[in-house]
């Protein structure tokens, strides 16, 4: 068997662009430090709103194919070369925003059987054997159906991957040592938005978003790990720019299709929800794990 890198990080996201917004600096840092960084994206974001007028004709499968290319470009900016789509390209489609009829599409991720979808992720887990898994909380960060479902699939796969009785044809069992959820401490978000208000006149955005628009905001005491990615700020911004259909970047700020400015965080925050080392605050997702293979 090919020898694996000492540190292995798996991230599970819902759509292309989520990885760069939430974890771009973290991914770039660990990739540069020699860790194996594996990204699994659950859909192609076929129902995303397109920002540039010249790309406004893209929709459905055509938009998904375009966003797949954007995802590849973003990963290159981050130095990540292991990017996968859950179950293969197009297996699960974007479910649209909460409450829309799109949520009822039998082919969308929201309608997927969680165990069946998790089995695809189990195969990846048993192949790459990550010590660390990063995904969303049980609210998906902000309530999007695909983010909630990505959370469910990731957490279920972490359980099933360690179960010797599950999927004997999917590889040897593997227990993920730590599971983290994406977070932003409320005090950090509030300070960043206060600074944004003063800089808004010089930005290409008319209005600012609010702290409530940022996924995963929690009280600071829930943060267990803060990964300093300031050395990779340019890589994160470039990766976000690669998702041109979805994001407009004016670093250190950006906006989505609503054109509401929000901070581009280069220190990225996590809450350890499962595994070793839950006490205290750290700066390394792998701290103290050793080099188990």
PDB file of C-alpha atoms in Angstrom:
ATOM      1  CA  UNK A   1       0.000   0.000   0.000  1.00  0.00           C
ATOM      2  CA  UNK A   2       1.236   3.503  -0.839  1.00  0.00           C
ATOM      3  CA  UNK A   3       2.562   5.319   2.207  1.00  0.00           C
ATOM      4  CA  UNK A   4       0.240   8.083   3.309  1.00  0.00           C
ATOM      5  CA  UNK A   5       1.303  11.553   4.454  1.00  0.00           C
ATOM      6  CA  UNK A   6       1.560  11.890   8.236  1.00  0.00           C
ATOM      7  CA  UNK A   7      -1.357  14.322   8.481  1.00  0.00           C
ATOM      8  CA  UNK A   8      -4.586  13.879   6.554  1.00  0.00           C
ATOM      9  CA  UNK A   9      -7.508  16.290   6.528  1.00  0.00           C
ATOM     10  CA  UNK A  10     -10.946  15.626   5.038  1.00  0.00           C
ATOM     11  CA  UNK A  11     -13.456  18.424   4.444  1.00  0.00           C
ATOM     12  CA  UNK A  12     -17.074  17.832   3.448  1.00  0.00           C
ATOM     13  CA  UNK A  13     -18.945  20.707   1.808  1.00  0.00           C
ATOM     14  CA  UNK A  14     -22.285  21.209   0.104  1.00  0.00           C
ATOM     15  CA  UNK A  15     -21.473  23.296  -3.001  1.00  0.00           C
ATOM     16  CA  UNK A  16     -18.481  24.631  -4.915  1.00  0.00           C
ATOM     17  CA  UNK A  17     -17.351  27.879  -3.177  1.00  0.00           C
ATOM     18  CA  UNK A  18     -18.234  26.740   0.366  1.00  0.00           C
ATOM     19  CA  UNK A  19     -14.754  25.304   0.806  1.00  0.00           C
ATOM     20  CA  UNK A  20     -12.983  28.544  -0.093  1.00  0.00           C
ATOM     21  CA  UNK A  21     -15.224  30.788   2.001  1.00  0.00           C
ATOM     22  CA  UNK A  22     -15.157  28.599   5.104  1.00  0.00           C
ATOM     23  CA  UNK A  23     -11.777  26.879   5.015  1.00  0.00           C
ATOM     24  CA  UNK A  24      -9.656  28.312   2.197  1.00  0.00           C
ATOM     25  CA  UNK A  25      -6.842  29.532   4.436  1.00  0.00           C
ATOM     26  CA  UNK A  26      -6.842  26.314   6.457  1.00  0.00           C
ATOM     27  CA  UNK A  27      -6.710  24.167   3.324  1.00  0.00           C
ATOM     28  CA  UNK A  28      -3.905  26.235   1.802  1.00  0.00           C
ATOM     29  CA  UNK A  29      -1.869  26.173   5.015  1.00  0.00           C
ATOM     30  CA  UNK A  30      -2.060  22.434   5.563  1.00  0.00           C
ATOM     31  CA  UNK A  31      -1.470  21.640   1.899  1.00  0.00           C
ATOM     32  CA  UNK A  32       1.642  23.848   1.948  1.00  0.00           C
ATOM     33  CA  UNK A  33       2.836  22.080   5.094  1.00  0.00           C
ATOM     34  CA  UNK A  34       2.637  18.699   3.364  1.00  0.00           C
ATOM     35  CA  UNK A  35      -0.646  17.359   4.728  1.00  0.00           C
ATOM     36  CA  UNK A  36      -2.970  15.465   2.454  1.00  0.00           C
ATOM     37  CA  UNK A  37      -6.048  17.641   2.064  1.00  0.00           C
ATOM     38  CA  UNK A  38      -9.095  15.913   0.592  1.00  0.00           C
ATOM     39  CA  UNK A  39     -12.218  17.856  -0.296  1.00  0.00           C
ATOM     40  CA  UNK A  40     -15.547  16.150  -0.922  1.00  0.00           C
ATOM     41  CA  UNK A  41     -18.227  18.410  -2.399  1.00  0.00           C
ATOM     42  CA  UNK A  42     -21.745  17.015  -2.340  1.00  0.00           C
ATOM     43  CA  UNK A  43     -23.370  18.884  -5.252  1.00  0.00           C
ATOM     44  CA  UNK A  44     -22.376  21.059  -8.203  1.00  0.00           C
ATOM     45  CA  UNK A  45     -24.506  23.973  -7.057  1.00  0.00           C
ATOM     46  CA  UNK A  46     -26.783  23.817 -10.075  1.00  0.00           C
ATOM     47  CA  UNK A  47     -29.312  26.185  -8.489  1.00  0.00           C
ATOM     48  CA  UNK A  48     -26.928  28.911  -7.405  1.00  0.00           C
ATOM     49  CA  UNK A  49     -27.588  32.553  -8.296  1.00  0.00           C
ATOM     50  CA  UNK A  50     -25.125  33.868 -10.884  1.00  0.00           C
ATOM     51  CA  UNK A  51     -23.482  37.267 -10.306  1.00  0.00           C
ATOM     52  CA  UNK A  52     -21.752  38.329 -13.584  1.00  0.00           C
ATOM     53  CA  UNK A  53     -24.264  39.367 -16.269  1.00  0.00           C
ATOM     54  CA  UNK A  54     -22.132  37.738 -18.962  1.00  0.00           C
ATOM     55  CA  UNK A  55     -22.633  34.378 -17.230  1.00  0.00           C
ATOM     56  CA  UNK A  56     -26.294  34.927 -16.444  1.00  0.00           C
ATOM     57  CA  UNK A  57     -27.355  32.448 -19.123  1.00  0.00           C
ATOM     58  CA  UNK A  58     -25.943  29.571 -17.076  1.00  0.00           C
ATOM     59  CA  UNK A  59     -28.481  27.425 -15.261  1.00  0.00           C
ATOM     60  CA  UNK A  60     -29.056  23.821 -14.271  1.00  0.00           C
ATOM     61  CA  UNK A  61     -26.547  21.327 -15.656  1.00  0.00           C
ATOM     62  CA  UNK A  62     -24.659  24.015 -17.572  1.00  0.00           C
ATOM     63  CA  UNK A  63     -24.162  26.017 -14.395  1.00  0.00           C
ATOM     64  CA  UNK A  64     -23.117  22.857 -12.540  1.00  0.00           C
ATOM     65  CA  UNK A  65     -20.481  22.074 -15.170  1.00  0.00           C
ATOM     66  CA  UNK A  66     -19.186  25.638 -14.984  1.00  0.00           C
ATOM     67  CA  UNK A  67     -19.040  25.568 -11.199  1.00  0.00           C
ATOM     68  CA  UNK A  68     -17.191  22.254 -11.359  1.00  0.00           C
ATOM     69  CA  UNK A  69     -14.475  24.029 -13.342  1.00  0.00           C
ATOM     70  CA  UNK A  70     -14.498  26.899 -10.855  1.00  0.00           C
ATOM     71  CA  UNK A  71     -14.007  24.373  -8.063  1.00  0.00           C
ATOM     72  CA  UNK A  72     -10.974  22.886  -9.811  1.00  0.00           C
ATOM     73  CA  UNK A  73      -9.509  26.360 -10.322  1.00  0.00           C
ATOM     74  CA  UNK A  74     -10.080  27.273  -6.678  1.00  0.00           C
ATOM     75  CA  UNK A  75      -8.444  24.071  -5.477  1.00  0.00           C
ATOM     76  CA  UNK A  76      -5.351  24.848  -7.562  1.00  0.00           C
ATOM     77  CA  UNK A  77      -5.110  28.268  -5.927  1.00  0.00           C
ATOM     78  CA  UNK A  78      -5.178  26.534  -2.533  1.00  0.00           C
ATOM     79  CA  UNK A  79      -2.604  23.909  -3.545  1.00  0.00           C
ATOM     80  CA  UNK A  80      -5.132  21.097  -3.094  1.00  0.00           C
ATOM     81  CA  UNK A  81      -5.125  18.289  -5.633  1.00  0.00           C
ATOM     82  CA  UNK A  82      -7.580  15.787  -4.134  1.00  0.00           C
ATOM     83  CA  UNK A  83     -11.080  17.075  -4.895  1.00  0.00           C
ATOM     84  CA  UNK A  84     -14.022  14.712  -5.245  1.00  0.00           C
ATOM     85  CA  UNK A  85     -17.757  14.921  -5.837  1.00  0.00           C
ATOM     86  CA  UNK A  86     -19.873  12.744  -3.578  1.00  0.00           C
ATOM     87  CA  UNK A  87     -20.830   9.644  -5.545  1.00  0.00           C
ATOM     88  CA  UNK A  88     -19.415  11.172  -8.735  1.00  0.00           C
ATOM     89  CA  UNK A  89     -20.311  14.269 -10.724  1.00  0.00           C
ATOM     90  CA  UNK A  90     -24.038  14.923 -10.802  1.00  0.00           C
ATOM     91  CA  UNK A  91     -24.982  12.123  -8.422  1.00  0.00           C
ATOM     92  CA  UNK A  92     -26.671  14.583  -6.059  1.00  0.00           C
ATOM     93  CA  UNK A  93     -28.097  17.872  -7.256  1.00  0.00           C
ATOM     94  CA  UNK A  94     -28.381  21.220  -5.525  1.00  0.00           C
ATOM     95  CA  UNK A  95     -31.567  21.377  -3.429  1.00  0.00           C
ATOM     96  CA  UNK A  96     -32.109  25.137  -3.637  1.00  0.00           C
ATOM     97  CA  UNK A  97     -32.895  27.397  -0.714  1.00  0.00           C
ATOM     98  CA  UNK A  98     -35.099  26.350   2.188  1.00  0.00           C
ATOM     99  CA  UNK A  99     -38.804  26.126   1.444  1.00  0.00           C
ATOM    100  CA  UNK A 100     -38.591  26.117  -2.354  1.00  0.00           C
ATOM    101  CA  UNK A 101     -40.184  23.450  -4.530  1.00  0.00           C
ATOM    102  CA  UNK A 102     -36.619  22.504  -5.542  1.00  0.00           C
ATOM    103  CA  UNK A 103     -36.291  20.798  -2.156  1.00  0.00           C
ATOM    104  CA  UNK A 104     -38.737  18.131  -3.382  1.00  0.00           C
ATOM    105  CA  UNK A 105     -36.736  17.149  -6.468  1.00  0.00           C
ATOM    106  CA  UNK A 106     -36.031  13.408  -6.019  1.00  0.00           C
ATOM    107  CA  UNK A 107     -32.532  13.900  -7.424  1.00  0.00           C
ATOM    108  CA  UNK A 108     -31.494  16.607  -4.996  1.00  0.00           C
ATOM    109  CA  UNK A 109     -29.245  16.097  -2.001  1.00  0.00           C
ATOM    110  CA  UNK A 110     -32.013  16.965   0.472  1.00  0.00           C
ATOM    111  CA  UNK A 111     -34.013  13.948  -0.720  1.00  0.00           C
ATOM    112  CA  UNK A 112     -31.053  11.553  -0.629  1.00  0.00           C
ATOM    113  CA  UNK A 113     -31.028   8.583   1.714  1.00  0.00           C
ATOM    114  CA  UNK A 114     -28.413   9.550   4.294  1.00  0.00           C
ATOM    115  CA  UNK A 115     -26.959   6.061   4.722  1.00  0.00           C
ATOM    116  CA  UNK A 116     -26.707   5.534   0.961  1.00  0.00           C
ATOM    117  CA  UNK A 117     -24.998   8.889   0.500  1.00  0.00           C
ATOM    118  CA  UNK A 118     -22.736   8.249   3.491  1.00  0.00           C
ATOM    119  CA  UNK A 119     -21.585   4.980   1.928  1.00  0.00           C
ATOM    120  CA  UNK A 120     -19.951   6.983  -0.890  1.00  0.00           C
ATOM    121  CA  UNK A 121     -18.115   9.041   1.713  1.00  0.00           C
ATOM    122  CA  UNK A 122     -17.132   5.950   3.712  1.00  0.00           C
ATOM    123  CA  UNK A 123     -15.251   4.718   0.662  1.00  0.00           C
ATOM    124  CA  UNK A 124     -13.269   7.959   0.583  1.00  0.00           C
ATOM    125  CA  UNK A 125     -12.610   7.875   4.329  1.00  0.00           C
ATOM    126  CA  UNK A 126     -11.278   4.337   4.206  1.00  0.00           C
ATOM    127  CA  UNK A 127      -9.060   5.192   1.260  1.00  0.00           C
ATOM    128  CA  UNK A 128      -7.456   8.394   2.561  1.00  0.00           C
ATOM    129  CA  UNK A 129      -7.743   7.583   6.298  1.00  0.00           C
ATOM    130  CA  UNK A 130      -8.032  11.141   7.622  1.00  0.00           C
ATOM    131  CA  UNK A 131      -7.303  11.892  11.242  1.00  0.00           C
ATOM    132  CA  UNK A 132      -9.407  15.063  11.024  1.00  0.00           C
ATOM    133  CA  UNK A 133     -12.833  15.727   9.512  1.00  0.00           C
ATOM    134  CA  UNK A 134     -14.248  19.239   9.052  1.00  0.00           C
ATOM    135  CA  UNK A 135     -17.883  19.910   8.210  1.00  0.00           C
ATOM    136  CA  UNK A 136     -20.891  21.999   9.265  1.00  0.00           C
ATOM    137  CA  UNK A 137     -22.929  21.908  12.453  1.00  0.00           C
ATOM    138  CA  UNK A 138     -26.366  20.292  12.564  1.00  0.00           C
ATOM    139  CA  UNK A 139     -27.957  23.521  11.308  1.00  0.00           C
ATOM    140  CA  UNK A 140     -25.638  23.542   8.317  1.00  0.00           C
ATOM    141  CA  UNK A 141     -24.160  26.798   9.568  1.00  0.00           C
ATOM    142  CA  UNK A 142     -27.144  28.809   8.399  1.00  0.00           C
ATOM    143  CA  UNK A 143     -29.959  26.421   7.568  1.00  0.00           C
ATOM    144  CA  UNK A 144     -29.485  25.629   3.878  1.00  0.00           C
ATOM    145  CA  UNK A 145     -30.904  22.139   3.167  1.00  0.00           C
ATOM    146  CA  UNK A 146     -27.728  20.976   1.423  1.00  0.00           C
ATOM    147  CA  UNK A 147     -25.529  22.155   4.278  1.00  0.00           C
ATOM    148  CA  UNK A 148     -27.707  20.338   6.800  1.00  0.00           C
ATOM    149  CA  UNK A 149     -27.638  17.201   4.686  1.00  0.00           C
ATOM    150  CA  UNK A 150     -23.856  17.449   4.187  1.00  0.00           C
ATOM    151  CA  UNK A 151     -23.535  17.562   7.978  1.00  0.00           C
ATOM    152  CA  UNK A 152     -25.720  14.478   8.376  1.00  0.00           C
ATOM    153  CA  UNK A 153     -23.834  12.566   5.699  1.00  0.00           C
ATOM    154  CA  UNK A 154     -20.420  13.484   7.106  1.00  0.00           C
ATOM    155  CA  UNK A 155     -21.296  12.564  10.676  1.00  0.00           C
ATOM    156  CA  UNK A 156     -22.943   9.311   9.615  1.00  0.00           C
ATOM    157  CA  UNK A 157     -19.970   8.393   7.431  1.00  0.00           C
ATOM    158  CA  UNK A 158     -17.613   8.968  10.355  1.00  0.00           C
ATOM    159  CA  UNK A 159     -19.575   6.369  12.329  1.00  0.00           C
ATOM    160  CA  UNK A 160     -19.962   3.878   9.502  1.00  0.00           C
ATOM    161  CA  UNK A 161     -16.329   4.090   8.384  1.00  0.00           C
ATOM    162  CA  UNK A 162     -15.215   2.793  11.786  1.00  0.00           C
ATOM    163  CA  UNK A 163     -17.714  -0.090  11.816  1.00  0.00           C
ATOM    164  CA  UNK A 164     -16.140  -3.372  10.669  1.00  0.00           C
ATOM    165  CA  UNK A 165     -19.594  -4.733   9.862  1.00  0.00           C
ATOM    166  CA  UNK A 166     -20.380  -1.956   7.393  1.00  0.00           C
ATOM    167  CA  UNK A 167     -19.453  -2.165   3.715  1.00  0.00           C
ATOM    168  CA  UNK A 168     -16.842  -4.923   3.660  1.00  0.00           C
ATOM    169  CA  UNK A 169     -16.210  -4.061   0.022  1.00  0.00           C
ATOM    170  CA  UNK A 170     -15.478  -0.420   0.812  1.00  0.00           C
ATOM    171  CA  UNK A 171     -12.080  -0.960   2.412  1.00  0.00           C
ATOM    172  CA  UNK A 172     -10.729  -1.566   5.890  1.00  0.00           C
ATOM    173  CA  UNK A 173     -12.434   0.230   8.804  1.00  0.00           C
ATOM    174  CA  UNK A 174     -11.008   3.597   9.814  1.00  0.00           C
ATOM    175  CA  UNK A 175     -11.793   5.709  12.869  1.00  0.00           C
ATOM    176  CA  UNK A 176     -11.499   9.455  12.398  1.00  0.00           C
ATOM    177  CA  UNK A 177      -9.732  10.822  15.478  1.00  0.00           C
ATOM    178  CA  UNK A 178     -11.322  14.281  15.480  1.00  0.00           C
ATOM    179  CA  UNK A 179     -14.411  15.928  14.020  1.00  0.00           C
ATOM    180  CA  UNK A 180     -14.642  19.713  13.880  1.00  0.00           C
ATOM    181  CA  UNK A 181     -17.477  22.016  12.885  1.00  0.00           C
ATOM    182  CA  UNK A 182     -16.915  25.316  11.092  1.00  0.00           C
ATOM    183  CA  UNK A 183     -17.369  28.260  13.446  1.00  0.00           C
ATOM    184  CA  UNK A 184     -16.853  32.008  13.780  1.00  0.00           C
ATOM    185  CA  UNK A 185     -16.649  33.559  17.274  1.00  0.00           C
ATOM    186  CA  UNK A 186     -19.258  36.252  17.733  1.00  0.00           C
ATOM    187  CA  UNK A 187     -16.836  38.824  19.138  1.00  0.00           C
ATOM    188  CA  UNK A 188     -14.514  38.407  16.149  1.00  0.00           C
ATOM    189  CA  UNK A 189     -17.403  38.750  13.702  1.00  0.00           C
ATOM    190  CA  UNK A 190     -18.735  41.850  15.461  1.00  0.00           C
ATOM    191  CA  UNK A 191     -15.313  43.531  15.432  1.00  0.00           C
ATOM    192  CA  UNK A 192     -14.831  42.716  11.736  1.00  0.00           C
ATOM    193  CA  UNK A 193     -18.222  44.155  10.804  1.00  0.00           C
ATOM    194  CA  UNK A 194     -17.544  47.300  12.825  1.00  0.00           C
ATOM    195  CA  UNK A 195     -14.365  47.811  10.792  1.00  0.00           C
ATOM    196  CA  UNK A 196     -16.233  47.089   7.575  1.00  0.00           C
ATOM    197  CA  UNK A 197     -18.742  49.863   8.247  1.00  0.00           C
ATOM    198  CA  UNK A 198     -15.925  52.399   8.233  1.00  0.00           C
ATOM    199  CA  UNK A 199     -14.407  51.045   5.023  1.00  0.00           C
ATOM    200  CA  UNK A 200     -17.634  50.533   3.098  1.00  0.00           C
ATOM    201  CA  UNK A 201     -17.416  53.851   1.160  1.00  0.00           C
ATOM    202  CA  UNK A 202     -14.239  52.610  -0.530  1.00  0.00           C
ATOM    203  CA  UNK A 203     -15.674  49.244  -1.531  1.00  0.00           C
ATOM    204  CA  UNK A 204     -17.632  48.266  -4.672  1.00  0.00           C
ATOM    205  CA  UNK A 205     -20.549  47.175  -2.490  1.00  0.00           C
ATOM    206  CA  UNK A 206     -23.378  49.488  -1.475  1.00  0.00           C
ATOM    207  CA  UNK A 207     -24.309  47.895   1.818  1.00  0.00           C
ATOM    208  CA  UNK A 208     -22.893  45.568   4.439  1.00  0.00           C
ATOM    209  CA  UNK A 209     -24.259  42.236   5.522  1.00  0.00           C
ATOM    210  CA  UNK A 210     -24.699  41.591   9.249  1.00  0.00           C
ATOM    211  CA  UNK A 211     -23.248  39.175  11.759  1.00  0.00           C
ATOM    212  CA  UNK A 212     -26.425  37.140  11.369  1.00  0.00           C
ATOM    213  CA  UNK A 213     -25.533  36.484   7.723  1.00  0.00           C
ATOM    214  CA  UNK A 214     -22.310  34.693   8.674  1.00  0.00           C
ATOM    215  CA  UNK A 215     -22.687  30.906   9.035  1.00  0.00           C
ATOM    216  CA  UNK A 216     -21.691  29.212  12.259  1.00  0.00           C
ATOM    217  CA  UNK A 217     -21.387  32.232  14.557  1.00  0.00           C
ATOM    218  CA  UNK A 218     -21.204  31.142  18.205  1.00  0.00           C
ATOM    219  CA  UNK A 219     -19.999  32.542  21.548  1.00  0.00           C
ATOM    220  CA  UNK A 220     -16.207  32.628  21.740  1.00  0.00           C
ATOM    221  CA  UNK A 221     -16.062  30.040  24.509  1.00  0.00           C
ATOM    222  CA  UNK A 222     -17.224  27.355  22.077  1.00  0.00           C
ATOM    223  CA  UNK A 223     -14.191  27.820  19.845  1.00  0.00           C
ATOM    224  CA  UNK A 224     -11.576  25.133  20.442  1.00  0.00           C
ATOM    225  CA  UNK A 225      -9.206  25.840  17.550  1.00  0.00           C
ATOM    226  CA  UNK A 226      -8.216  28.942  15.615  1.00  0.00           C
ATOM    227  CA  UNK A 227      -6.106  28.231  12.546  1.00  0.00           C
ATOM    228  CA  UNK A 228      -4.008  31.265  11.609  1.00  0.00           C
ATOM    229  CA  UNK A 229      -4.023  31.387   7.822  1.00  0.00           C
ATOM    230  CA  UNK A 230      -2.916  34.983   7.369  1.00  0.00           C
ATOM    231  CA  UNK A 231       0.121  33.830   5.379  1.00  0.00           C
ATOM    232  CA  UNK A 232      -2.346  32.299   2.918  1.00  0.00           C
ATOM    233  CA  UNK A 233      -4.720  35.263   2.659  1.00  0.00           C
ATOM    234  CA  UNK A 234      -3.846  35.813  -1.006  1.00  0.00           C
ATOM    235  CA  UNK A 235      -4.458  32.136  -1.810  1.00  0.00           C
ATOM    236  CA  UNK A 236      -7.853  32.220  -0.117  1.00  0.00           C
ATOM    237  CA  UNK A 237      -8.860  35.408  -1.932  1.00  0.00           C
ATOM    238  CA  UNK A 238      -7.716  33.939  -5.256  1.00  0.00           C
ATOM    239  CA  UNK A 239      -9.683  30.753  -4.620  1.00  0.00           C
ATOM    240  CA  UNK A 240     -12.782  32.784  -3.835  1.00  0.00           C
ATOM    241  CA  UNK A 241     -12.294  34.825  -7.012  1.00  0.00           C
ATOM    242  CA  UNK A 242     -12.165  31.557  -8.958  1.00  0.00           C
ATOM    243  CA  UNK A 243     -15.814  31.064  -7.973  1.00  0.00           C
ATOM    244  CA  UNK A 244     -16.761  34.051 -10.138  1.00  0.00           C
ATOM    245  CA  UNK A 245     -20.367  32.974 -10.627  1.00  0.00           C
ATOM    246  CA  UNK A 246     -20.961  33.141  -6.871  1.00  0.00           C
ATOM    247  CA  UNK A 247     -18.531  35.579  -5.243  1.00  0.00           C
ATOM    248  CA  UNK A 248     -17.216  39.083  -5.821  1.00  0.00           C
ATOM    249  CA  UNK A 249     -13.998  39.741  -3.917  1.00  0.00           C
ATOM    250  CA  UNK A 250     -12.583  43.083  -2.814  1.00  0.00           C
ATOM    251  CA  UNK A 251     -10.115  41.740  -0.250  1.00  0.00           C
ATOM    252  CA  UNK A 252     -10.319  41.740   2.692  1.00  0.00           C
ATOM    253  CA  UNK A 253     -14.059  41.739   1.942  1.00  0.00           C
ATOM    254  CA  UNK A 254     -16.401  39.901  -0.396  1.00  0.00           C
ATOM    255  CA  UNK A 255     -20.040  39.670  -1.365  1.00  0.00           C
ATOM    256  CA  UNK A 256     -22.355  36.970  -2.624  1.00  0.00           C
ATOM    257  CA  UNK A 257     -25.200  37.497  -5.084  1.00  0.00           C
ATOM    258  CA  UNK A 258     -26.978  39.813  -2.620  1.00  0.00           C
ATOM    259  CA  UNK A 259     -24.016  42.219  -2.972  1.00  0.00           C
ATOM    260  CA  UNK A 260     -23.845  42.715   0.784  1.00  0.00           C
ATOM    261  CA  UNK A 261     -20.246  43.098   1.910  1.00  0.00           C
ATOM    262  CA  UNK A 262     -18.845  40.842   4.586  1.00  0.00           C
ATOM    263  CA  UNK A 263     -15.365  40.137   5.985  1.00  0.00           C
ATOM    264  CA  UNK A 264     -13.030  37.638   4.407  1.00  0.00           C
ATOM    265  CA  UNK A 265     -11.625  35.820   7.439  1.00  0.00           C
ATOM    266  CA  UNK A 266      -8.086  34.482   7.168  1.00  0.00           C
ATOM    267  CA  UNK A 267      -7.968  33.082  10.676  1.00  0.00           C
ATOM    268  CA  UNK A 268     -10.517  30.270  10.551  1.00  0.00           C
ATOM    269  CA  UNK A 269     -12.267  28.897  13.590  1.00  0.00           C
ATOM    270  CA  UNK A 270     -13.465  25.465  14.640  1.00  0.00           C
ATOM    271  CA  UNK A 271     -15.319  23.674  17.383  1.00  0.00           C
ATOM    272  CA  UNK A 272     -14.083  20.190  18.258  1.00  0.00           C
ATOM    273  CA  UNK A 273     -17.213  18.087  18.680  1.00  0.00           C
ATOM    274  CA  UNK A 274     -15.817  14.581  18.683  1.00  0.00           C
ATOM    275  CA  UNK A 275     -12.478  13.071  19.587  1.00  0.00           C
ATOM    276  CA  UNK A 276      -9.336  13.700  21.543  1.00  0.00           C
ATOM    277  CA  UNK A 277      -8.101  16.997  22.953  1.00  0.00           C
ATOM    278  CA  UNK A 278     -11.372  18.780  23.639  1.00  0.00           C
ATOM    279  CA  UNK A 279      -9.940  20.804  26.543  1.00  0.00           C
ATOM    280  CA  UNK A 280      -8.411  24.197  25.942  1.00  0.00           C
ATOM    281  CA  UNK A 281      -7.887  26.297  22.833  1.00  0.00           C
ATOM    282  CA  UNK A 282      -5.450  25.419  20.115  1.00  0.00           C
ATOM    283  CA  UNK A 283      -4.046  26.590  16.816  1.00  0.00           C
ATOM    284  CA  UNK A 284      -3.593  23.253  15.050  1.00  0.00           C
ATOM    285  CA  UNK A 285      -6.331  20.806  14.065  1.00  0.00           C
ATOM    286  CA  UNK A 286      -3.838  17.959  14.414  1.00  0.00           C
ATOM    287  CA  UNK A 287      -2.131  18.998  17.674  1.00  0.00           C
ATOM    288  CA  UNK A 288      -1.174  15.986  19.775  1.00  0.00           C
ATOM    289  CA  UNK A 289      -2.463  13.375  17.355  1.00  0.00           C
ATOM    290  CA  UNK A 290       0.929  12.020  16.391  1.00  0.00           C
ATOM    291  CA  UNK A 291       1.414  10.303  13.043  1.00  0.00           C
ATOM    292  CA  UNK A 292      -1.000   7.381  13.222  1.00  0.00           C
ATOM    293  CA  UNK A 293      -1.313   5.625   9.864  1.00  0.00           C
TER     294      UNK A 293
END
